[in-house]
Coordinates of C-alpha atoms in Angstrom, one line a residue:
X1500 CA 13.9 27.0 14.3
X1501 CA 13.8 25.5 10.9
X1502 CA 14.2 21.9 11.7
X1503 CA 10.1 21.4 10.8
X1504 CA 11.4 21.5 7.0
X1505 CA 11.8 17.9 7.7
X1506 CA 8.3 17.1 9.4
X1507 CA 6.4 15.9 6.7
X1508 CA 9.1 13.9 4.9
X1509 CA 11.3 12.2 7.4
X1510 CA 8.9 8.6 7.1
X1511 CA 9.3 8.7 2.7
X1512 CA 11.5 6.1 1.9
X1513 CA 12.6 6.4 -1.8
X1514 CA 10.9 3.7 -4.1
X1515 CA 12.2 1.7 -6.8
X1516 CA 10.2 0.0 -8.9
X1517 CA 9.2 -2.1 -12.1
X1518 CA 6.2 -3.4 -13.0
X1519 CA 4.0 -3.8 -16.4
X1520 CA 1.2 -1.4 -17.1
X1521 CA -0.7 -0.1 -20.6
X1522 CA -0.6 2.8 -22.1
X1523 CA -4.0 4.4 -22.9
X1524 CA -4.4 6.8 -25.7
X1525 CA -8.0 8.6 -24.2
X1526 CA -8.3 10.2 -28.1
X1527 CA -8.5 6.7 -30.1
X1528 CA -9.0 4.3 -27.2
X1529 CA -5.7 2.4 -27.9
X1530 CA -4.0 0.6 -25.2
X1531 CA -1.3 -1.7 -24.9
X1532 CA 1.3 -3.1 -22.7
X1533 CA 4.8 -1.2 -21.5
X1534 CA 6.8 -1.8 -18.6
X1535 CA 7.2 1.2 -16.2
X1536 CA 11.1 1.5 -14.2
X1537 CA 11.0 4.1 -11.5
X1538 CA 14.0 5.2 -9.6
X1539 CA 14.5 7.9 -7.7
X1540 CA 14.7 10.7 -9.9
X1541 CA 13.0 8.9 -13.2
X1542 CA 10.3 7.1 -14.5
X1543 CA 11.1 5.3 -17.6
X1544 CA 8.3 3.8 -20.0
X1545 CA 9.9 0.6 -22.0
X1546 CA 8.2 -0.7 -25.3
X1547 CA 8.1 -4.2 -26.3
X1548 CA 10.6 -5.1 -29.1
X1549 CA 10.5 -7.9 -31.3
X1550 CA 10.4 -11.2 -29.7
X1551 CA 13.0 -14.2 -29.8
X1552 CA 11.7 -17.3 -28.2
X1553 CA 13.5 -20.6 -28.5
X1554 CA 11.5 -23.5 -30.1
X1555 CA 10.0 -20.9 -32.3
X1556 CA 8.7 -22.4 -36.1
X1557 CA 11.2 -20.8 -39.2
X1558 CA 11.0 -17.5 -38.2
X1559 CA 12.3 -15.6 -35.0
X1560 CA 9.5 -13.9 -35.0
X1561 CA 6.9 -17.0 -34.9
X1562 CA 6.3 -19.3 -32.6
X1563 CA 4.7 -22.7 -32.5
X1564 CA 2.6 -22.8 -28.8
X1565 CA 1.0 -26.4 -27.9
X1566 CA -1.7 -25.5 -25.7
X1567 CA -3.9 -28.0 -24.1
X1568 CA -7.8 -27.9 -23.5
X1569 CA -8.4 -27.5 -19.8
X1570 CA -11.7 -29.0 -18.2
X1571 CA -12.2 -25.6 -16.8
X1572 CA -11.0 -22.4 -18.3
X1573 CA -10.4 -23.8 -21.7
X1574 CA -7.4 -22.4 -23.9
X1575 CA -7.6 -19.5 -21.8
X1576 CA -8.0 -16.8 -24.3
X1577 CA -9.9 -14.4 -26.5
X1578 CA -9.2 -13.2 -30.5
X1579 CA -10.1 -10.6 -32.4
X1580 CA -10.3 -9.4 -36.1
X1581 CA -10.9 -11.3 -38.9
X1582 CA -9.7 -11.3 -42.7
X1583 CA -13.6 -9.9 -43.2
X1584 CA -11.8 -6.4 -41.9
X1585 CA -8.6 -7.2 -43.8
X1586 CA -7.0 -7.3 -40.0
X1587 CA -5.0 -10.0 -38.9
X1588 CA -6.9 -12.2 -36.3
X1589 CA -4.6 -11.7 -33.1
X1590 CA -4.8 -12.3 -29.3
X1591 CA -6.6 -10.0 -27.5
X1592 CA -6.9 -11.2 -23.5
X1593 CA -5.0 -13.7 -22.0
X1594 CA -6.5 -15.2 -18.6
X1595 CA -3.9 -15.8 -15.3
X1596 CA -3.1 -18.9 -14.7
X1597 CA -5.3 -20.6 -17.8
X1598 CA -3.4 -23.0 -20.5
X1599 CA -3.0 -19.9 -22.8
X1600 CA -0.9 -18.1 -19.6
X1601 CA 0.8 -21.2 -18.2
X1602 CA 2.7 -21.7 -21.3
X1603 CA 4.5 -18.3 -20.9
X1604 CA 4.7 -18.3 -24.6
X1605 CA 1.8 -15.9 -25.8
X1606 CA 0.9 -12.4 -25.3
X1607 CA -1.9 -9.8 -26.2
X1608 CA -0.9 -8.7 -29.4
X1609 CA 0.0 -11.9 -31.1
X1610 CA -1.2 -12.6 -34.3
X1611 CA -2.1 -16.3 -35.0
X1612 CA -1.2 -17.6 -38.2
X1613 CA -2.0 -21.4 -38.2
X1614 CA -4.1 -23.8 -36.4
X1615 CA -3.1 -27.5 -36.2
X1616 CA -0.9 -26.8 -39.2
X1617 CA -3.8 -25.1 -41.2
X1618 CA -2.9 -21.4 -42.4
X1619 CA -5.5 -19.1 -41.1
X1620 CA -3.2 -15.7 -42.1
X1621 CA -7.1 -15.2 -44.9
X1622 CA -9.8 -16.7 -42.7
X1623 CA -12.3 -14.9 -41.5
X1624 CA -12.8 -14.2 -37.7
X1625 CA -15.7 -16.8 -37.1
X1626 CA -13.7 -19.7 -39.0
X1627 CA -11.2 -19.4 -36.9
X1628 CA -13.2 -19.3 -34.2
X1629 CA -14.7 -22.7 -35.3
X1630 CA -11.4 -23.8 -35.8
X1631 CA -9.7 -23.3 -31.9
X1632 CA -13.0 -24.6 -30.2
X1633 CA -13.5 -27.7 -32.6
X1634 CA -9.7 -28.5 -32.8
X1635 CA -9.6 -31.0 -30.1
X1636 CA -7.9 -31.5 -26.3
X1637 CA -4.4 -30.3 -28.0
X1638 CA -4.2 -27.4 -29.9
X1639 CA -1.1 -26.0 -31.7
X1640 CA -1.1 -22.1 -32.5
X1641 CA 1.6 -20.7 -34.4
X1642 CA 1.7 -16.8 -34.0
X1643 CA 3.7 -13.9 -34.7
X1644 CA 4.3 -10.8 -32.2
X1645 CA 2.9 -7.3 -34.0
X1646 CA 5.1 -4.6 -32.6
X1647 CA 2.1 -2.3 -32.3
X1648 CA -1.5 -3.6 -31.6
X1649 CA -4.1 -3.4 -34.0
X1650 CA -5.9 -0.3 -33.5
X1651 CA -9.0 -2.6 -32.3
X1652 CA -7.3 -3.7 -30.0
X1653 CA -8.8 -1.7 -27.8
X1654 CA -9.0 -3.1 -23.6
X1655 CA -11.7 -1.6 -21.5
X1656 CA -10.2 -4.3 -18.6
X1657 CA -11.8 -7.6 -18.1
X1658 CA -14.9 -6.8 -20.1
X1659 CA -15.7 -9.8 -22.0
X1660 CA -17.1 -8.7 -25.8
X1661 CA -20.5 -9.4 -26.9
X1662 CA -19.8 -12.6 -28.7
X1663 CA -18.2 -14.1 -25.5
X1664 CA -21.1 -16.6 -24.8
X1665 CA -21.8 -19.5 -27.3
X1666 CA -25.1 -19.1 -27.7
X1667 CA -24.9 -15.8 -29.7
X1668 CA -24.3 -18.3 -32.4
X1669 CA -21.6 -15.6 -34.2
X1670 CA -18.7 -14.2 -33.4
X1671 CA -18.0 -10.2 -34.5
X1672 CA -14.1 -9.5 -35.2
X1673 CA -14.2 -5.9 -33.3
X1674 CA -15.6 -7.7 -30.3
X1675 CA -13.5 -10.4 -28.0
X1676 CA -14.5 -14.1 -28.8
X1677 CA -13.6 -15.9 -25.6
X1678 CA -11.7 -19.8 -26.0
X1679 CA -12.0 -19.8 -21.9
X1680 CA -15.6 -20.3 -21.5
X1681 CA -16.2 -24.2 -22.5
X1682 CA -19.8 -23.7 -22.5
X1683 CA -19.8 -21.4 -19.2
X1684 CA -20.1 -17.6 -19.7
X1685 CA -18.8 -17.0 -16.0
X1686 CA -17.4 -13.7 -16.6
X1687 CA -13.7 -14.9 -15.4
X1688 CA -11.4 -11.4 -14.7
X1689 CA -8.0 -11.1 -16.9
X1690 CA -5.2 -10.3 -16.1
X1691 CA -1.4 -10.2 -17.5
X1692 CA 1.5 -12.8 -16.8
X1693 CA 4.0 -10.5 -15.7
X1694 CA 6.7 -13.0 -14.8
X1695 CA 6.4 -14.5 -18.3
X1696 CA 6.6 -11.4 -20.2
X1697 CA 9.0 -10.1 -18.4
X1698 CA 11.2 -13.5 -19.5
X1699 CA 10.3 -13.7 -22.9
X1700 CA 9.7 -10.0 -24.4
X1701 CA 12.8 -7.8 -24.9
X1702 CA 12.2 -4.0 -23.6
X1703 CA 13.3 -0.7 -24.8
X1704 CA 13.8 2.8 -23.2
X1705 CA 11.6 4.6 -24.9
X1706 CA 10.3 8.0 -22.7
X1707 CA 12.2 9.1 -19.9
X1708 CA 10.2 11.7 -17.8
X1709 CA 12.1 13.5 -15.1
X1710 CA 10.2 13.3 -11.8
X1711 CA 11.8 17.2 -9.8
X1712 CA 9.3 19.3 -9.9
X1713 CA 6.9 16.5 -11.4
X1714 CA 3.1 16.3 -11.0
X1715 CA 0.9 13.7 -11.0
X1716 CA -2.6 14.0 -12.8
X1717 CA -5.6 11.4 -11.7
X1718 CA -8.5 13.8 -13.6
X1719 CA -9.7 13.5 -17.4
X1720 CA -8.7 16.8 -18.2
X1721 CA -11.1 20.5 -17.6
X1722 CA -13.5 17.9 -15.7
X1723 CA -14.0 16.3 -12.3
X1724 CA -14.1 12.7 -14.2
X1725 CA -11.2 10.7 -12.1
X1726 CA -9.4 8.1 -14.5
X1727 CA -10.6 4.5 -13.1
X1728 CA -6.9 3.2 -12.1
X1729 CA -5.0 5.2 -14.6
X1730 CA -2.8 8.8 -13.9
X1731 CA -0.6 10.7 -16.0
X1732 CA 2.8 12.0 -14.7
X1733 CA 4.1 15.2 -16.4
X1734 CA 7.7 16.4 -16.0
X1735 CA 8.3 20.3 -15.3
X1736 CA 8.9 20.6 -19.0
X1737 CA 5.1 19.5 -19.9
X1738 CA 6.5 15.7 -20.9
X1739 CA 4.0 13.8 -20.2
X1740 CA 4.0 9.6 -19.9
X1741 CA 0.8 9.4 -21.7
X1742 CA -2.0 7.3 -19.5
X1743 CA -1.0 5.2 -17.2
X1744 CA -3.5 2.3 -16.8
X1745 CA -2.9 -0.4 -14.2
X1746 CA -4.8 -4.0 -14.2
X1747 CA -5.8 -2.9 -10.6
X1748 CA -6.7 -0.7 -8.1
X1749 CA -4.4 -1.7 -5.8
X1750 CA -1.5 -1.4 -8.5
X1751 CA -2.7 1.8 -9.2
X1752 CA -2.6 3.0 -5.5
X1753 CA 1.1 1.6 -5.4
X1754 CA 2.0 3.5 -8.5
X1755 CA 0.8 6.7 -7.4
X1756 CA 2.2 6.1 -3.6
X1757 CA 5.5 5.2 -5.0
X1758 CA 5.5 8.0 -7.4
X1759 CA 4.5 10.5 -5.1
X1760 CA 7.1 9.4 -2.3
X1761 CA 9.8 10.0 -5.4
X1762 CA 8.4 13.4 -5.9
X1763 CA 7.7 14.5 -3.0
X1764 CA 11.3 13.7 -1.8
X1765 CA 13.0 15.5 -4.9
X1766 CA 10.6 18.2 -3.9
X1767 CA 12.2 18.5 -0.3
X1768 CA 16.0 18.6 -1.8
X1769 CA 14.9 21.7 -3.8
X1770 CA 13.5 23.6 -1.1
X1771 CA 17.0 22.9 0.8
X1772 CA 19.0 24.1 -2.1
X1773 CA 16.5 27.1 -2.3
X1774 CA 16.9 27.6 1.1
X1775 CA 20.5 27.6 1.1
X1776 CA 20.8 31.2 -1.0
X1777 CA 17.8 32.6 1.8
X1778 CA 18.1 34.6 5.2
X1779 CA 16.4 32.2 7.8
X1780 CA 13.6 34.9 7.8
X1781 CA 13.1 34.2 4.5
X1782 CA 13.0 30.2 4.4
X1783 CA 10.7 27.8 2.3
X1784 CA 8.6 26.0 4.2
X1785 CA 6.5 23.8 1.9
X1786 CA 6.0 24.0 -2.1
X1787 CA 4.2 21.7 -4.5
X1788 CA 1.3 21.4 -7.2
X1789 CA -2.1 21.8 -6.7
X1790 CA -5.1 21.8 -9.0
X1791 CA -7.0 25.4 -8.5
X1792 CA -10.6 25.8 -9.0
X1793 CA -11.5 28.8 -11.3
X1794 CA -14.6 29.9 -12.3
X1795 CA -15.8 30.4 -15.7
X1796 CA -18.3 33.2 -17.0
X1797 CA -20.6 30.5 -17.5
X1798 CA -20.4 28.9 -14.1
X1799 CA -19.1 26.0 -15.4
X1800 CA -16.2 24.9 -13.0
X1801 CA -12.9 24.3 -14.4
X1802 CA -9.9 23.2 -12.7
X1803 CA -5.8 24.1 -13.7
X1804 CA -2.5 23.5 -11.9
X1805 CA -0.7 25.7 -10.3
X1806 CA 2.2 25.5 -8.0
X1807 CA 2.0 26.9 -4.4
X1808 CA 4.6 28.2 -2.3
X1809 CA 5.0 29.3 1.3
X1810 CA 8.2 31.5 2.1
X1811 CA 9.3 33.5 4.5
X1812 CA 6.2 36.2 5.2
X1813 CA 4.2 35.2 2.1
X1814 CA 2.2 32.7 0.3
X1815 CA 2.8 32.3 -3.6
X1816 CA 0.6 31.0 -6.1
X1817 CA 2.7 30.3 -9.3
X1818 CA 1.8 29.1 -13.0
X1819 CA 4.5 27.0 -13.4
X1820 CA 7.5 26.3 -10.9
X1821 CA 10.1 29.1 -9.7
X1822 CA 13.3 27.6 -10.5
X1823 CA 15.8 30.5 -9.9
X1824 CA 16.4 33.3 -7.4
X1825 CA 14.6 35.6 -9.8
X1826 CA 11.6 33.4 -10.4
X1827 CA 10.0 34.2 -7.3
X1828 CA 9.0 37.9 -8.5
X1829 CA 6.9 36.1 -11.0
X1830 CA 4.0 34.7 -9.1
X1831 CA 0.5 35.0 -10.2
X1832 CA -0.4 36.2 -6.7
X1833 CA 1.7 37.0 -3.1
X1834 CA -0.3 36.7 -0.1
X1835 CA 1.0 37.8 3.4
X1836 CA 1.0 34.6 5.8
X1837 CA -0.5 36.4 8.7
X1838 CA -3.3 37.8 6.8
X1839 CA -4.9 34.2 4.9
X1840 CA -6.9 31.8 6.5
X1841 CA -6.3 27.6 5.7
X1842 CA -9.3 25.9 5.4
X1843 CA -10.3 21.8 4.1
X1844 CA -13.3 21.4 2.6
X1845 CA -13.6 18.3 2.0
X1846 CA -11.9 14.4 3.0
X1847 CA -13.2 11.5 0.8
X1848 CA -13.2 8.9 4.0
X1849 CA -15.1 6.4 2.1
X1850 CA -18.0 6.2 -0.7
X1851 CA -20.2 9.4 0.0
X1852 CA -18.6 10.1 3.3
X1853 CA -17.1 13.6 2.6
X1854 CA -21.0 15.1 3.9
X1855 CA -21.0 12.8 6.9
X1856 CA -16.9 14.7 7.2
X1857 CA -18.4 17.7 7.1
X1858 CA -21.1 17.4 9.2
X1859 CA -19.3 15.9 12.1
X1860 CA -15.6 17.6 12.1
X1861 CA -16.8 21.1 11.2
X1862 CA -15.2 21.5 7.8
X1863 CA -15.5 24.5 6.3
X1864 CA -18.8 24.2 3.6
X1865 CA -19.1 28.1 1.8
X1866 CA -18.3 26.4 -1.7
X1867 CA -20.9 24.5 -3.7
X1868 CA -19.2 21.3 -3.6
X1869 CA -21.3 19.2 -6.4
X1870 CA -17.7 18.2 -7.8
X1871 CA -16.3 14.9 -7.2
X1872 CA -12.6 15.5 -6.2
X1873 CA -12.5 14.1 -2.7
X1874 CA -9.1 16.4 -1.3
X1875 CA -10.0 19.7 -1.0
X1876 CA -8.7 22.9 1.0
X1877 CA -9.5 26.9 0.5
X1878 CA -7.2 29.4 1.3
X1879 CA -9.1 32.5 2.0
X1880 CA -7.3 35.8 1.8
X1881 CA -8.5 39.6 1.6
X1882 CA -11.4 41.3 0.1
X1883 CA -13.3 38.3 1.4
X1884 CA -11.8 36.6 -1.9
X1885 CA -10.5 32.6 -1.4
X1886 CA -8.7 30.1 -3.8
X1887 CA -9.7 26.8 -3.9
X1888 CA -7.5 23.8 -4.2
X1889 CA -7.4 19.9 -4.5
X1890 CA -4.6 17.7 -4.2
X1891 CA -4.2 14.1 -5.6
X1892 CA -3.6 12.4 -2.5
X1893 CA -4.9 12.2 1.1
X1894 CA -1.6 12.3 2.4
X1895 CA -1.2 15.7 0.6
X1896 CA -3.9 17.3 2.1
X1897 CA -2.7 16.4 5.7
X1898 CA 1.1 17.8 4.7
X1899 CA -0.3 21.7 3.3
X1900 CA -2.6 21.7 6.3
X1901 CA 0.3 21.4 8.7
X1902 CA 2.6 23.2 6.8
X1903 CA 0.3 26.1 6.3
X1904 CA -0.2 26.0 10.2
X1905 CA 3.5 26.0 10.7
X1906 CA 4.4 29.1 8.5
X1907 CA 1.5 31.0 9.3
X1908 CA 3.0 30.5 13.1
X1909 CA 6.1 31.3 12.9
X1910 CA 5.2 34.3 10.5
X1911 CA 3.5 35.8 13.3
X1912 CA 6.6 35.2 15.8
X1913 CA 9.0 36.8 13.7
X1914 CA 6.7 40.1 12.7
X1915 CA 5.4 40.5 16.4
X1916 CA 2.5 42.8 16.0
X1917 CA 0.4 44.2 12.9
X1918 CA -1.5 47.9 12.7
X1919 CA -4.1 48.3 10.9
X1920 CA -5.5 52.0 9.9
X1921 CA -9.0 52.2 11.2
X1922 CA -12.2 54.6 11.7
X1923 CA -15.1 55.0 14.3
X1924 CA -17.4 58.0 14.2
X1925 CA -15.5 59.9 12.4
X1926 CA -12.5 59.7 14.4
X1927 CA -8.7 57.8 12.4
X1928 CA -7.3 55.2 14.6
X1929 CA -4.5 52.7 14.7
X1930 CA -5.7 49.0 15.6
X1931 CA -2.5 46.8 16.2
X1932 CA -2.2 43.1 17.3
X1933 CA 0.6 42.4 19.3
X1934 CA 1.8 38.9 20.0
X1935 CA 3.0 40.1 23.4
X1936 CA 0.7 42.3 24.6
X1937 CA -2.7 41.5 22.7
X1938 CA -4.8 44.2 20.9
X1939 CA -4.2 48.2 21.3
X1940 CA -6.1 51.2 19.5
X1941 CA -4.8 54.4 19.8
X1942 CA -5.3 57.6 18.3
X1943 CA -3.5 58.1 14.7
X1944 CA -2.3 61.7 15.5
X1945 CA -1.7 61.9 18.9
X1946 CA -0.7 58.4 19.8
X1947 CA -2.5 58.0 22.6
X1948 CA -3.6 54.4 23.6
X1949 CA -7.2 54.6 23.8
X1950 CA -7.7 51.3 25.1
X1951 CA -5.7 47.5 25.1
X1952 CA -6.8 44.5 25.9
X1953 CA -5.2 40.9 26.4
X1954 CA -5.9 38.2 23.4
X1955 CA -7.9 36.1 26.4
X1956 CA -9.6 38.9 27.5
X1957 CA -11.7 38.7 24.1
X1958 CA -14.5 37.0 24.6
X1959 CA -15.9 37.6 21.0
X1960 CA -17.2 39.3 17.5
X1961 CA -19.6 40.3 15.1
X1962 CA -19.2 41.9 12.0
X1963 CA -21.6 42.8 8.6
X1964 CA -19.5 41.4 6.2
X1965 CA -18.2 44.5 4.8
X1966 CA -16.4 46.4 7.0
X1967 CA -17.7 46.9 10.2
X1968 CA -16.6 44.7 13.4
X1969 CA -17.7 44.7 17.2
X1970 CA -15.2 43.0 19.0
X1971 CA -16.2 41.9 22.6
X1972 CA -13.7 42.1 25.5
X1973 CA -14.1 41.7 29.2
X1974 CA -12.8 43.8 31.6
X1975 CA -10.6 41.8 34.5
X1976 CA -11.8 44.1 37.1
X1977 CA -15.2 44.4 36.4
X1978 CA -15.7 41.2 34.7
X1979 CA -18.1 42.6 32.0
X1980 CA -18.5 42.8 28.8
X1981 CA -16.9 46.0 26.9
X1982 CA -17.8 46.2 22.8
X1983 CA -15.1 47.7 20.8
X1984 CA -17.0 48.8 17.3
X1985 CA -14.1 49.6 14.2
X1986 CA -14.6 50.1 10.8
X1987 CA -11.8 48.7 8.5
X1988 CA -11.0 49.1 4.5
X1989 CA -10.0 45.7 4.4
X1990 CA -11.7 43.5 7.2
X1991 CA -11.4 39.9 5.9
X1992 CA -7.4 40.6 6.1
X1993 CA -8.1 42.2 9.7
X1994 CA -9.9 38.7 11.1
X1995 CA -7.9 36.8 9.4
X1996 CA -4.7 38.4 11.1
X1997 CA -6.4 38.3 14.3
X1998 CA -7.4 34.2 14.0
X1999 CA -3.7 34.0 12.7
X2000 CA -2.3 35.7 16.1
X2001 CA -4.5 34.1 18.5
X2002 CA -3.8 30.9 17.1
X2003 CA -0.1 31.1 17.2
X2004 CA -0.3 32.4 20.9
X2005 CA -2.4 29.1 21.9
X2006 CA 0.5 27.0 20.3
X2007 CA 3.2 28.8 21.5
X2008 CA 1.9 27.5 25.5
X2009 CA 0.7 24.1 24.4
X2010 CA 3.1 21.9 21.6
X2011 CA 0.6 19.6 21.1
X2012 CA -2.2 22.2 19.8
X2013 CA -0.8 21.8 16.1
X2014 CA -1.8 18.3 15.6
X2015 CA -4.6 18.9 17.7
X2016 CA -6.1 21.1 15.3
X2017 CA -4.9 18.7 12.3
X2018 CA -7.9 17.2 10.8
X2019 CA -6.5 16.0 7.4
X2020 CA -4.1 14.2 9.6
X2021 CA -6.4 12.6 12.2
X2022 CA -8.9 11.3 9.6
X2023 CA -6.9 10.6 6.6
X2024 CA -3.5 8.4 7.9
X2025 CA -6.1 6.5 9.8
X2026 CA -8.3 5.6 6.6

């Protein structure tokens, strides 16, 4: 029965990975370059240490770098600061496949001490400006690695700085002065050597952030601002790798796939160990962070993680991650399966698509959604209350949809049938559902069955909102239509069970009904 543990992970293949990233410090604006090592149950940030290049100049630490003039693209690099701001003048982009990058010799962060033999360690930021693009077809830079950058060194990606084009006649040392243009101010995109680094810089372990239990954070935090190509993983202890910015898109998107799969897979490895000290009545089916929407007394939405469970007969919604037997009597809330109702809200398709989602799969739209996070669910529960969720990834969404589906299902198949108290003019009555049998009232004291119905004899319902429903059957010999009015304490629980029951029955007769019904996975593995 429990095989479907395995449904939504059997195609994750574990990733390992390296590849060269910055760190981004969001409070100063700082960035600069680290190498990220993921394995499968770590992901690793390595610092630069000191450099030792062969053919260096007296020290280990300099380095004398011919570089030569190229009809297009020039020496391939920009500078900033400037004895003016008592900062050393240093390197501050290096362009692919330029002179500056085909030497495999310099790096963002390098701080140039002489040009064609003259010492430029006290000139000012526009001299030695003057210098590099007046020094001829051949230029020789000596320059010493800083082991941290220059807190100007700040790298908004591939925006060239104000003094880029030649004709502004001046260069400022807090902005980048380009030696790639030769005349031209195409705006040409930058980009790291990674092969050359990697060769030439020596790396250190310096943050180790264990990935179990892990969570992955794409948001500028308390706002609906995503991070352009940058995330933040955080360990179950609140470590966090700092931001993660990636030259790309595309890098980012492998990052964050890669991650994920890592996760995601350490995720499924707890729920078997979990699962191994539980009844198979009382199994996990799915667990994992969310973000949860809550509302503030001043309307203002705010969004915090939690971690959600589904287990056995109930749905948990956790603070932080239950890690023992015991944990599991310390959820922030305990919902029973049978009685919530799953719902996505919204599927970011492509640039301002989630309406046209909407509009044309019939996704649930009750919540204002003026926010911009594009994977969105609701899980509705009694009272007419709900909690609303996103999740970082697409692929996310598509796994709690079909793993609420699944536990909701098979919740219903093990309870069998649900009463509910229940009034009608005056009168106390029971109102069960039965999986078998459909829906019976009968009389509270006396037991008698008052009437029963199959689940396809209802035909449908009304209700105000509050507690009152009229339920619509139709009678097999008659063929009309028989209204059954109930009043309930609770009747958001009641519908929901009822949805919950119905919708189990259908997929009990036809397997394929469950990815029928799956929009998250129709729509999102095909984008």
């Amino acid at each position: 029965m429990f095989i479907f543990l395995n449904f939504c992970f059997c195609a994750l293949l574990l990733q390992t990975k390296t590849g060269i990233a910055l760190l981004y410090d969001e409070v100063s604006e700082n960035a600069y370059d680290i190498r990220l090592k993921l394995t499968k149950e770590v992901l690793t940030i390595q610092k630069q240490d000191v450099i030792c290049v062969s053919g260096s100049d007296h020290s280990a630490n300099h380095r004398a770098v011919t570089l030569r003039r190229q009809p297009v693209g020039g020496l391939g690099l920009s500078i900033k600061g400037g004895a003016e701001h008592k900062v050393p003048v240093v390197i501050s982009k290096i362009f692919k496949d330029q002179a500056a990058d085909q030497t495999g010799m310099l790096f963002i962060g390098d701080a140039i001490m002489q040009v064609n033999g003259i010492n430029v360690e006290s000139a000012t930021h526009e001299e030695v400006v003057h210098l590099l693009r007046n020094a001829g077809d051949e230029v020789t830079i000596t320059v010493q690695y800083l082991r941290e950058a220059p807190s100007f060194l700040k790298l908004p990606l591939g925006s060239p700085g104000p003094s880029s084009d030649h004709s502004s006649g001046a260069s400022s040392p807090l902005f980048d002065s380009g030696l790639h243009l030769n005349g031209n101010s195409t705006n040409t995109l930058y980009k790291l050597s990674s092969h050359s680094e990697l060769q030439n810089k020596h790396w250190l372990d310096t943050l180790s952030v264990p990935l179990s239990m892990g969570r992955i954070s794409r948001y500028k935090a308390g706002t609906d601002k995503l991070r352009s190509n940058a995330f933040e993983v955080l360990a179950l202890d609140g470590v966090s790798t700092g931001i993660l910015q990636f030259y790309t898109a595309q890098e980012s998107a492998d990052w964050l796939r890669a991650i994920s799969t890592n996760i995601s897979d350490l995720t499924l490895q707890n729920m078997k160990m979990a699962n191994k000290c539980c009844s198979p009545s009382d199994q996990v089916i799915h667990m994992g962070w969310v973000n949860e929407r809550l509302e503030g007394t001043d309307s203002s939405q705010l969004y915090k993680f939690k971690f959600l469970a589904l287990k056995g007969s109930s749905f948990y919604i956790f603070s932080t991650p239950p890690v023992s037997t015991l944990d599991w009597v310390r959820a922030e809330k305990i919902y029973n399966l049978c009685e919530v109702l799953f719902k996505i809200h919204k599927l970011w398709l492509a640039d301002d698509c989630w309406l046209q989602a909407n509009l044309y799969l019939g996704i649930h739209q009750e919540f204002d959604l003026e926010d911009q996070r594009p994977y969105c669910f609701s899980v509705m529960v009694g009272h007419g209350k709900s909690h609303y969720f996103n999740v970082e990834l697409g692929s996310e969404l598509a796994v709690w949809e079909k793993s609420f589906q699944r536990a909701i299902f098979l919740e219903v198949q093990r309870t069998g049938s649900k009463t509910y108290m229940c009034s009608w003019q005056g009168d106390t009555l029971c109102f069960t559902i039965d999986f078998a049998l459909g829906f019976t009232c009968f009389d509270s004291k006396t037991k008698n069955v008052l009437w029963r119905f199959k689940f396809s004899q209802l035909k449908g319902s009304s209700d105000d909102g509050k507690t009152r429903v009229k339920l619509l059957f139709q009678n097999l010999d008659t063929k009309q239509i028989e209204t059954k009015e109930l009043e309930f304490q609770d009747l958001t629980a009641v519908l929901h069970c009822i949805h919950s029951f119905i919708a189990a029955k259908v997929a009990s007769v036809d397997p394929v009904f469950i990815d029928s019904q799956s929009i998250a996975r129709k729509y999102m593995y095909s984008n």
